[in-house]
mmCIF file of C-alpha atoms in Angstrom:
data_model
loop_
_atom_site.group_PDB
_atom_site.id
_atom_site.type_symbol
_atom_site.label_atom_id
_atom_site.label_comp_id
_atom_site.label_asym_id
_atom_site.label_seq_id
_atom_site.Cartn_x
_atom_site.Cartn_y
_atom_site.Cartn_z
ATOM 1 C CA ASP T 1 -8.477 32.134 12.683
ATOM 2 C CA GLU T 2 -4.746 32.914 12.556
ATOM 3 C CA ASN T 3 -5.205 35.990 10.362
ATOM 4 C CA VAL T 4 -7.976 37.638 12.368
ATOM 5 C CA GLY T 5 -6.437 36.540 15.659
ATOM 6 C CA GLU T 6 -9.760 35.710 17.335
ATOM 7 C CA ALA T 7 -10.973 32.511 18.944
ATOM 8 C CA TYR T 8 -14.421 31.435 20.112
ATOM 9 C CA PHE T 9 -14.885 28.883 22.887
ATOM 10 C CA VAL T 10 -17.991 27.148 24.187
ATOM 11 C CA ILE T 11 -17.573 26.186 27.844
ATOM 12 C CA ASP T 12 -20.527 24.571 29.613
ATOM 13 C CA GLY T 13 -22.853 25.945 26.956
ATOM 14 C CA GLU T 14 -21.559 29.508 27.199
ATOM 15 C CA VAL T 15 -19.755 31.069 24.208
ATOM 16 C CA ARG T 16 -16.653 33.090 25.057
ATOM 17 C CA LYS T 17 -14.621 35.193 22.643
ATOM 18 C CA THR T 18 -10.919 35.858 23.066
ATOM 19 C CA ASN T 19 -7.866 36.585 20.930
ATOM 20 C CA LEU T 20 -5.367 33.959 19.892
ATOM 21 C CA GLY T 21 -2.965 34.421 22.841
ATOM 22 C CA PRO T 22 -5.431 33.859 25.700
ATOM 23 C CA GLY T 23 -7.163 31.348 23.433
ATOM 24 C CA ALA T 24 -3.956 29.332 23.316
ATOM 25 C CA ASP T 25 -3.716 29.537 27.121
ATOM 26 C CA LEU T 26 -7.276 28.287 27.449
ATOM 27 C CA ALA T 27 -6.698 25.517 24.920
ATOM 28 C CA ARG T 28 -3.553 24.461 26.795
ATOM 29 C CA GLU T 29 -5.405 24.225 30.108
ATOM 30 C CA PHE T 30 -8.162 22.077 28.614
ATOM 31 C CA SER T 31 -6.246 20.487 25.702
ATOM 32 C CA SER T 32 -7.287 16.897 26.364
ATOM 33 C CA GLN T 33 -10.959 18.018 26.445
ATOM 34 C CA LEU T 34 -10.691 20.340 23.454
ATOM 35 C CA ILE T 35 -13.161 19.929 20.579
ATOM 36 C CA ALA T 36 -11.923 22.156 17.774
ATOM 37 C CA HIS T 37 -11.790 22.832 14.073
ATOM 38 C CA ASP T 38 -8.244 23.202 12.670
ATOM 39 C CA SER T 39 -6.625 23.424 16.095
ATOM 40 C CA LYS T 40 -2.985 23.484 14.960
ATOM 41 C CA PRO T 41 -2.751 27.326 14.883
ATOM 42 C CA LEU T 42 -3.601 27.323 18.615
ATOM 43 C CA TYR T 43 -0.786 24.861 19.261
ATOM 44 C CA ARG T 44 1.665 26.726 17.057
ATOM 45 C CA ALA T 45 1.002 29.951 19.000
ATOM 46 C CA ASP T 46 2.127 28.224 22.185
ATOM 47 C CA ASP T 47 5.734 27.428 23.142
ATOM 48 C CA GLU T 48 4.798 24.571 25.425
ATOM 49 C CA ASP T 49 4.184 20.948 24.498
ATOM 50 C CA ARG T 50 0.800 19.653 25.524
ATOM 51 C CA ALA T 51 -1.746 16.935 24.917
ATOM 52 C CA ALA T 52 -3.523 16.553 21.595
ATOM 53 C CA PRO T 53 -7.124 17.784 21.376
ATOM 54 C CA ARG T 54 -9.984 15.410 22.029
ATOM 55 C CA PHE T 55 -11.425 16.070 18.585
ATOM 56 C CA ASP T 56 -10.698 18.130 15.472
ATOM 57 C CA SER T 57 -13.513 18.269 12.926
ATOM 58 C CA LEU T 58 -11.158 19.206 10.074
ATOM 59 C CA LEU T 59 -9.133 16.020 10.578
ATOM 60 C CA ALA T 60 -12.222 13.912 11.159
ATOM 61 C CA GLY T 61 -13.596 15.136 7.831
ATOM 62 C CA TYR T 62 -10.282 14.256 6.195
ATOM 63 C CA VAL T 63 -10.214 10.726 7.633
ATOM 64 C CA LEU T 64 -13.788 10.123 6.492
ATOM 65 C CA GLN T 65 -13.363 11.652 3.005
ATOM 66 C CA SER T 66 -9.708 12.084 2.087
ATOM 67 C CA ASP T 67 -10.557 13.113 -1.483
ATOM 68 C CA ARG T 68 -12.811 15.966 -0.433
ATOM 69 C CA SER T 69 -11.766 19.378 -1.786
ATOM 70 C CA ASP T 70 -12.962 21.468 1.156
ATOM 71 C CA TYR T 71 -13.010 20.822 4.894
ATOM 72 C CA ASP T 72 -14.138 24.225 6.106
ATOM 73 C CA LEU T 73 -16.440 24.164 9.106
ATOM 74 C CA PRO T 74 -19.685 25.390 7.440
ATOM 75 C CA ASN T 75 -19.405 22.688 4.775
ATOM 76 C CA LEU T 76 -18.829 19.956 7.371
ATOM 77 C CA ILE T 77 -21.808 21.202 9.406
ATOM 78 C CA GLN T 78 -24.003 21.070 6.315
ATOM 79 C CA SER T 79 -22.713 17.610 5.318
ATOM 80 C CA TYR T 80 -22.837 15.860 8.685
ATOM 81 C CA LEU T 81 -25.560 17.702 10.635
ATOM 82 C CA ASP T 82 -27.740 18.293 7.567
ATOM 83 C CA ILE T 83 -28.569 21.865 8.586
ATOM 84 C CA THR T 84 -27.938 25.239 6.990
ATOM 85 C CA PRO T 85 -24.575 26.291 8.452
ATOM 86 C CA PRO T 86 -24.695 29.450 10.565
ATOM 87 C CA GLU T 87 -22.570 32.429 9.566
ATOM 88 C CA ALA T 88 -21.824 33.830 13.006
ATOM 89 C CA PRO T 89 -18.535 32.509 14.431
ATOM 90 C CA HIS T 90 -19.990 31.856 17.891
ATOM 91 C CA LEU T 91 -22.732 29.677 16.364
ATOM 92 C CA LEU T 92 -20.156 27.783 14.341
ATOM 93 C CA ALA T 93 -18.264 27.111 17.571
ATOM 94 C CA ALA T 94 -21.480 25.950 19.229
ATOM 95 C CA ALA T 95 -22.014 23.418 16.427
ATOM 96 C CA LEU T 96 -18.729 21.602 17.162
ATOM 97 C CA GLU T 97 -20.066 19.416 19.976
ATOM 98 C CA PRO T 98 -22.975 17.902 17.997
ATOM 99 C CA LEU T 99 -20.632 17.650 15.009
ATOM 100 C CA GLU T 100 -18.216 15.528 17.036
ATOM 101 C CA LYS T 101 -21.009 13.157 18.046
ATOM 102 C CA THR T 102 -22.200 12.642 14.463
ATOM 103 C CA MET T 103 -18.721 12.339 12.938
ATOM 104 C CA ARG T 104 -17.575 9.881 15.618
ATOM 105 C CA GLU T 105 -20.601 7.689 14.874
ATOM 106 C CA ARG T 106 -19.569 7.674 11.200
ATOM 107 C CA LEU T 107 -15.906 6.972 12.085
ATOM 108 C CA GLU T 108 -16.963 4.036 14.256
ATOM 109 C CA ALA T 109 -19.205 2.640 11.506
ATOM 110 C CA GLU T 110 -16.308 2.793 9.028
ATOM 111 C CA SER T 111 -13.694 1.425 11.481
ATOM 112 C CA GLN T 112 -11.714 4.657 11.213
ATOM 113 C CA THR T 113 -11.774 5.819 14.839
ATOM 114 C CA SER T 114 -8.225 4.653 15.558
ATOM 115 C CA VAL T 115 -6.895 6.474 12.481
ATOM 116 C CA LEU T 116 -8.179 9.742 13.911
ATOM 117 C CA ASP T 117 -7.407 9.121 17.600
ATOM 118 C CA ASP T 118 -4.094 7.260 17.310
ATOM 119 C CA ILE T 119 -2.528 8.823 14.199
ATOM 120 C CA GLU T 120 -3.964 12.175 13.160
ATOM 121 C CA LEU T 121 -4.808 13.896 16.467
ATOM 122 C CA PRO T 122 -1.466 13.090 18.203
ATOM 123 C CA LEU T 123 0.348 14.626 15.216
ATOM 124 C CA ILE T 124 -1.148 18.080 15.825
ATOM 125 C CA PRO T 125 1.186 19.206 18.670
ATOM 126 C CA ILE T 126 4.170 17.556 16.933
ATOM 127 C CA LEU T 127 3.595 19.371 13.635
ATOM 128 C CA ALA T 128 2.908 22.634 15.462
ATOM 129 C CA SER T 129 6.258 22.275 17.225
ATOM 130 C CA MET T 130 8.016 21.555 13.912
ATOM 131 C CA GLU T 131 6.444 24.620 12.304
ATOM 132 C CA ARG T 132 7.326 26.809 15.265
ATOM 133 C CA LYS T 133 10.953 25.621 15.357
ATOM 134 C CA GLY T 134 11.484 25.859 11.580
ATOM 135 C CA VAL T 135 14.606 24.873 9.674
ATOM 136 C CA CYS T 136 17.892 26.780 9.311
ATOM 137 C CA LEU T 137 18.703 28.135 5.870
ATOM 138 C CA ASP T 138 22.073 29.517 4.757
ATOM 139 C CA ARG T 139 21.138 32.803 3.072
ATOM 140 C CA GLU T 140 24.715 33.578 1.978
ATOM 141 C CA PHE T 141 25.080 30.177 0.300
ATOM 142 C CA LEU T 142 21.874 30.707 -1.703
ATOM 143 C CA ASN T 143 22.824 34.254 -2.703
ATOM 144 C CA GLU T 144 26.152 33.025 -4.061
ATOM 145 C CA TYR T 145 24.504 30.096 -5.793
ATOM 146 C CA SER T 146 22.010 32.473 -7.406
ATOM 147 C CA LYS T 147 24.900 34.430 -8.926
ATOM 148 C CA GLU T 148 26.462 31.191 -10.163
ATOM 149 C CA LEU T 149 23.198 30.120 -11.767
ATOM 150 C CA GLN T 150 22.853 33.496 -13.495
ATOM 151 C CA VAL T 151 26.288 33.040 -15.096
ATOM 152 C CA LYS T 152 25.215 29.594 -16.354
ATOM 153 C CA ILE T 153 21.880 30.969 -17.623
ATOM 154 C CA ASP T 154 23.644 33.741 -19.529
ATOM 155 C CA GLY T 155 26.028 31.222 -21.095
ATOM 156 C CA VAL T 156 23.241 28.876 -22.178
ATOM 157 C CA GLN T 157 21.227 31.799 -23.566
ATOM 158 C CA THR T 158 24.189 32.981 -25.657
ATOM 159 C CA HIS T 159 24.650 29.463 -27.031
ATOM 160 C CA ILE T 160 20.941 29.269 -27.929
ATOM 161 C CA TYR T 161 21.271 32.551 -29.849
ATOM 162 C CA GLU T 162 24.230 31.090 -31.770
ATOM 163 C CA LEU T 163 22.291 27.939 -32.651
ATOM 164 C CA ALA T 164 19.219 29.957 -33.690
ATOM 165 C CA GLY T 165 21.204 32.525 -35.644
ATOM 166 C CA GLU T 166 19.460 35.412 -33.885
ATOM 167 C CA GLU T 167 18.492 36.749 -30.464
ATOM 168 C CA PHE T 168 14.980 36.180 -29.104
ATOM 169 C CA ASN T 169 13.176 35.833 -25.772
ATOM 170 C CA VAL T 170 14.046 32.301 -24.621
ATOM 171 C CA GLY T 171 11.380 32.606 -21.942
ATOM 172 C CA SER T 172 8.633 33.090 -24.528
ATOM 173 C CA PRO T 173 6.964 29.872 -25.786
ATOM 174 C CA LYS T 174 5.569 31.819 -28.752
ATOM 175 C CA GLN T 175 9.024 33.010 -29.853
ATOM 176 C CA ILE T 176 10.550 29.562 -29.239
ATOM 177 C CA GLY T 177 7.894 28.028 -31.488
ATOM 178 C CA ALA T 178 8.574 30.543 -34.242
ATOM 179 C CA ILE T 179 12.332 29.853 -34.116
ATOM 180 C CA LEU T 180 12.134 26.046 -33.950
ATOM 181 C CA PHE T 181 9.245 25.283 -36.277
ATOM 182 C CA GLU T 182 9.114 28.241 -38.664
ATOM 183 C CA LYS T 183 12.677 29.499 -39.049
ATOM 184 C CA MET T 184 14.590 26.226 -38.398
ATOM 185 C CA GLU T 185 11.736 23.992 -39.665
ATOM 186 C CA LEU T 186 12.377 21.264 -37.081
ATOM 187 C CA PRO T 187 10.080 18.206 -37.261
ATOM 188 C CA GLY T 188 7.318 17.367 -34.763
ATOM 189 C CA GLY T 189 5.777 20.808 -34.430
ATOM 190 C CA LYS T 190 2.198 20.927 -33.170
ATOM 191 C CA LYS T 191 -0.049 23.942 -33.557
ATOM 192 C CA THR T 192 -2.352 25.004 -30.739
ATOM 193 C CA LYS T 193 -4.920 27.807 -30.484
ATOM 194 C CA THR T 194 -2.248 30.134 -29.133
ATOM 195 C CA GLY T 195 0.692 29.080 -31.332
ATOM 196 C CA TRP T 196 3.238 26.263 -31.433
ATOM 197 C CA ALA T 197 3.361 23.716 -28.574
ATOM 198 C CA THR T 198 6.760 23.995 -26.869
ATOM 199 C CA GLY T 199 6.251 21.978 -23.683
ATOM 200 C CA ALA T 200 8.870 19.693 -22.161
ATOM 201 C CA GLU T 201 7.530 16.613 -23.958
ATOM 202 C CA ILE T 202 7.895 18.241 -27.391
ATOM 203 C CA LEU T 203 11.398 19.533 -26.648
ATOM 204 C CA GLU T 204 12.540 16.210 -25.151
ATOM 205 C CA ASP T 205 11.544 14.430 -28.370
ATOM 206 C CA LEU T 206 13.744 16.874 -30.307
ATOM 207 C CA ALA T 207 16.623 17.093 -27.844
ATOM 208 C CA ASP T 208 18.566 13.990 -28.940
ATOM 209 C CA GLU T 209 18.985 15.231 -32.504
ATOM 210 C CA HIS T 210 18.688 19.005 -32.179
ATOM 211 C CA GLU T 211 20.992 20.714 -29.687
ATOM 212 C CA ILE T 212 18.916 23.871 -29.472
ATOM 213 C CA ALA T 213 15.980 21.938 -27.969
ATOM 214 C CA ALA T 214 18.266 20.406 -25.335
ATOM 215 C CA GLU T 215 19.683 23.828 -24.506
ATOM 216 C CA ILE T 216 16.220 25.379 -24.141
ATOM 217 C CA LEU T 217 15.352 22.626 -21.653
ATOM 218 C CA ASN T 218 18.612 23.364 -19.844
ATOM 219 C CA TYR T 219 17.775 27.083 -19.789
ATOM 220 C CA ARG T 220 14.360 26.349 -18.294
ATOM 221 C CA GLU T 221 15.792 24.113 -15.575
ATOM 222 C CA LEU T 222 18.416 26.682 -14.570
ATOM 223 C CA SER T 223 15.873 29.513 -14.607
ATOM 224 C CA LYS T 224 13.444 27.541 -12.430
ATOM 225 C CA LEU T 225 16.173 26.686 -9.915
ATOM 226 C CA LYS T 226 17.085 30.357 -9.672
ATOM 227 C CA SER T 227 13.604 31.883 -9.495
ATOM 228 C CA THR T 228 11.873 29.201 -7.417
ATOM 229 C CA TYR T 229 14.658 28.356 -4.991
ATOM 230 C CA SER T 230 17.897 30.350 -4.845
ATOM 231 C CA ASP T 231 16.082 33.704 -5.277
ATOM 232 C CA ALA T 232 12.809 32.933 -3.488
ATOM 233 C CA LEU T 233 13.874 30.954 -0.408
ATOM 234 C CA PRO T 234 16.091 33.682 1.145
ATOM 235 C CA ARG T 235 13.109 36.060 1.121
ATOM 236 C CA LEU T 236 11.214 33.617 3.347
ATOM 237 C CA ILE T 237 13.885 33.453 6.050
ATOM 238 C CA GLU T 238 12.550 35.042 9.246
ATOM 239 C CA ASP T 239 14.463 36.986 11.893
ATOM 240 C CA ASP T 240 15.584 33.799 13.635
ATOM 241 C CA GLY T 241 17.403 32.676 10.464
ATOM 242 C CA ARG T 242 14.871 29.936 9.836
ATOM 243 C CA ILE T 243 12.075 29.122 7.427
ATOM 244 C CA HIS T 244 8.755 28.248 9.055
ATOM 245 C CA THR T 245 6.694 26.189 6.651
ATOM 246 C CA THR T 246 3.157 24.935 7.313
ATOM 247 C CA TYR T 247 2.514 21.196 7.233
ATOM 248 C CA ASN T 248 -0.966 20.257 6.066
ATOM 249 C CA GLN T 249 -2.511 17.043 7.337
ATOM 250 C CA ALA T 250 -5.720 17.304 5.358
ATOM 251 C CA VAL T 251 -4.699 17.836 1.718
ATOM 252 C CA ALA T 252 -3.157 14.751 0.078
ATOM 253 C CA ALA T 253 -5.716 12.012 -0.611
ATOM 254 C CA THR T 254 -3.011 9.383 0.052
ATOM 255 C CA GLY T 255 -2.656 10.401 3.702
ATOM 256 C CA ARG T 256 0.726 12.075 3.249
ATOM 257 C CA LEU T 257 1.598 15.451 4.677
ATOM 258 C CA SER T 258 1.984 18.411 2.360
ATOM 259 C CA SER T 259 4.002 21.564 2.923
ATOM 260 C CA ILE T 260 3.209 25.156 1.921
ATOM 261 C CA ASP T 261 4.691 28.662 2.309
ATOM 262 C CA PRO T 262 7.152 27.388 1.211
ATOM 263 C CA ASN T 263 6.775 23.820 -0.010
ATOM 264 C CA LEU T 264 9.815 22.132 1.530
ATOM 265 C CA GLN T 265 8.848 18.723 0.134
ATOM 266 C CA ASN T 266 9.818 19.448 -3.459
ATOM 267 C CA ILE T 267 13.370 20.716 -3.013
ATOM 268 C CA PRO T 268 15.165 19.341 -6.119
ATOM 269 C CA ILE T 269 17.172 16.136 -5.928
ATOM 270 C CA ARG T 270 17.203 14.650 -9.439
ATOM 271 C CA THR T 271 20.103 16.690 -10.844
ATOM 272 C CA GLU T 272 23.434 17.753 -9.410
ATOM 273 C CA LEU T 273 22.510 21.425 -9.783
ATOM 274 C CA GLY T 274 19.220 20.817 -8.013
ATOM 275 C CA ARG T 275 20.866 18.924 -5.166
ATOM 276 C CA ARG T 276 23.043 21.964 -4.472
ATOM 277 C CA ILE T 277 19.905 23.750 -3.186
ATOM 278 C CA ARG T 278 19.635 21.170 -0.409
ATOM 279 C CA GLN T 279 23.074 22.129 0.876
ATOM 280 C CA ALA T 280 21.580 25.441 2.024
ATOM 281 C CA PHE T 281 19.494 23.642 4.661
ATOM 282 C CA THR T 282 21.711 23.418 7.725
ATOM 283 C CA ALA T 283 21.592 22.316 11.343
ATOM 284 C CA ALA T 284 22.132 24.719 14.227
ATOM 285 C CA PRO T 285 25.495 24.414 16.033
ATOM 286 C CA GLY T 286 25.598 21.316 18.192
ATOM 287 C CA THR T 287 22.778 19.626 16.286
ATOM 288 C CA SER T 288 22.487 17.464 13.160
ATOM 289 C CA LEU T 289 20.012 16.923 10.361
ATOM 290 C CA ALA T 290 18.956 13.286 9.978
ATOM 291 C CA ALA T 291 16.813 11.547 7.375
ATOM 292 C CA PHE T 292 14.518 8.679 8.297
ATOM 293 C CA ASP T 293 12.514 6.689 5.785
ATOM 294 C CA TYR T 294 10.611 3.440 5.671
ATOM 295 C CA SER T 295 12.623 1.076 3.494
ATOM 296 C CA GLN T 296 10.347 0.657 0.447
ATOM 297 C CA ILE T 297 7.407 -0.350 2.640
ATOM 298 C CA GLU T 298 4.862 -0.425 -0.214
ATOM 299 C CA LEU T 299 7.087 -2.614 -2.383
ATOM 300 C CA ARG T 300 7.694 -4.983 0.549
ATOM 301 C CA VAL T 301 3.931 -5.350 0.964
ATOM 302 C CA LEU T 302 3.680 -6.006 -2.783
ATOM 303 C CA ALA T 303 6.430 -8.658 -2.623
ATOM 304 C CA HIS T 304 4.653 -10.342 0.282
ATOM 305 C CA MET T 305 1.303 -10.369 -1.530
ATOM 306 C CA CYS T 306 2.370 -11.413 -5.031
ATOM 307 C CA GLU T 307 5.445 -13.519 -4.092
ATOM 308 C CA ASP T 308 7.257 -12.386 -7.234
ATOM 309 C CA PRO T 309 10.605 -14.243 -7.147
ATOM 310 C CA ALA T 310 12.705 -11.259 -8.259
ATOM 311 C CA LEU T 311 11.101 -8.913 -5.723
ATOM 312 C CA VAL T 312 11.376 -11.423 -2.873
ATOM 313 C CA LYS T 313 15.012 -12.205 -3.727
ATOM 314 C CA ALA T 314 15.946 -8.508 -3.810
ATOM 315 C CA PHE T 315 14.492 -7.909 -0.352
ATOM 316 C CA THR T 316 15.718 -11.107 1.314
ATOM 317 C CA GLU T 317 19.239 -10.409 0.039
ATOM 318 C CA HIS T 318 19.036 -6.744 1.120
ATOM 319 C CA GLU T 319 19.557 -5.380 -2.391
ATOM 320 C CA ASP T 320 18.561 -1.886 -3.498
ATOM 321 C CA ILE T 321 15.160 -2.759 -5.008
ATOM 322 C CA HIS T 322 15.264 -0.030 -7.677
ATOM 323 C CA ARG T 323 18.799 -1.028 -8.679
ATOM 324 C CA ALA T 324 17.723 -4.685 -8.848
ATOM 325 C CA THR T 325 14.741 -3.757 -11.040
ATOM 326 C CA ALA T 326 17.022 -1.672 -13.288
ATOM 327 C CA ALA T 327 19.420 -4.606 -13.698
ATOM 328 C CA LEU T 328 16.508 -6.696 -14.988
ATOM 329 C CA MET T 329 15.106 -3.895 -17.161
ATOM 330 C CA PHE T 330 18.379 -3.057 -18.878
ATOM 331 C CA GLN T 331 19.959 -6.530 -18.729
ATOM 332 C CA VAL T 332 23.096 -5.342 -16.911
ATOM 333 C CA ASP T 333 24.924 -6.424 -13.772
ATOM 334 C CA LEU T 334 23.780 -4.869 -10.523
ATOM 335 C CA LYS T 335 27.099 -3.054 -10.123
ATOM 336 C CA ASP T 336 26.809 -1.486 -13.587
ATOM 337 C CA VAL T 337 23.417 0.180 -13.096
ATOM 338 C CA THR T 338 23.659 3.953 -13.608
ATOM 339 C CA ARG T 339 21.864 6.602 -11.559
ATOM 340 C CA GLU T 340 19.605 7.386 -14.538
ATOM 341 C CA GLN T 341 18.718 3.701 -15.022
ATOM 342 C CA ARG T 342 17.882 3.364 -11.329
ATOM 343 C CA GLY T 343 15.629 6.435 -11.622
ATOM 344 C CA GLN T 344 13.708 4.862 -14.505
ATOM 345 C CA ALA T 345 13.345 1.601 -12.581
ATOM 346 C CA LYS T 346 11.992 3.513 -9.585
ATOM 347 C CA LEU T 347 9.355 5.113 -11.824
ATOM 348 C CA LEU T 348 8.380 1.652 -13.063
ATOM 349 C CA ASN T 349 8.170 0.150 -9.573
ATOM 350 C CA PHE T 350 5.855 2.862 -8.293
ATOM 351 C CA ALA T 351 3.836 2.973 -11.520
ATOM 352 C CA VAL T 352 3.051 -0.712 -10.934
ATOM 353 C CA LEU T 353 1.889 0.083 -7.405
#
């Protein structure tokens, strides 16, 4: 437990208690024999690279039931050993060995052993190293960008006041509803138990014909960029000038990693203003940031399976698949596809999948 800083080990049937530091030393010495539950904190506490654990019950539970909401040790003990889980930490530790035996039998029966042993377990020391190293963030860049966003927010807010004919709290859905659907009597208003609905879908329907709706959406986007990113990220920079996120292996039902404290996987990219946030992530002197991605692997599998002529042609001729789809959708030449059209085609491609 990272917060408490204690670790319990069972060695040759004897339970031993230690704190996280010596626990990490012990885990390092016996890493290839280690049977653990959520072992990544032990690896993150250690500066040295070492072998993956023999077994991690949290990851085994995830491989067996990726849609499960909870992988805590007592629940896994109850599910797989069919006993009332003990409360004492040393008894929980003692349950890990029989838990491995039962969960490995289930993994073998479901042909999932290689997923755990060859994919998930070897990732533990790699992710721990990534978390420990962190990523550089330019605090000064974000502070300046925050000021720039505030100027834009103030300008948009003033324009909204002019369009509404009065000042009001643009951050209040209740006041927005009163302005749009009572004072200005715009069409499409929907009443809820708490007042008028003013979500993005409602405002987007109005935005083409009513400038105030478009400007409220703009205000919300700018405010979110400022509060969620340019204001919040600098506060998470540690003394080494880096942000140290946590990568979760056992959250997304699709098998993808997720990132928390902060979530570095949802840094904006769709708009020019959002993409500016990404410029704050920098490489240390003498190093570079690189991006690696499978080239539309799911769509290639789809093309192989369904043999759709347009999909196959796009891949065999090394075209941008989303651009090719957009050209078909909007009946335009490949070279004339806009960024927005490509984005809509991408949504379609993955909606089909």
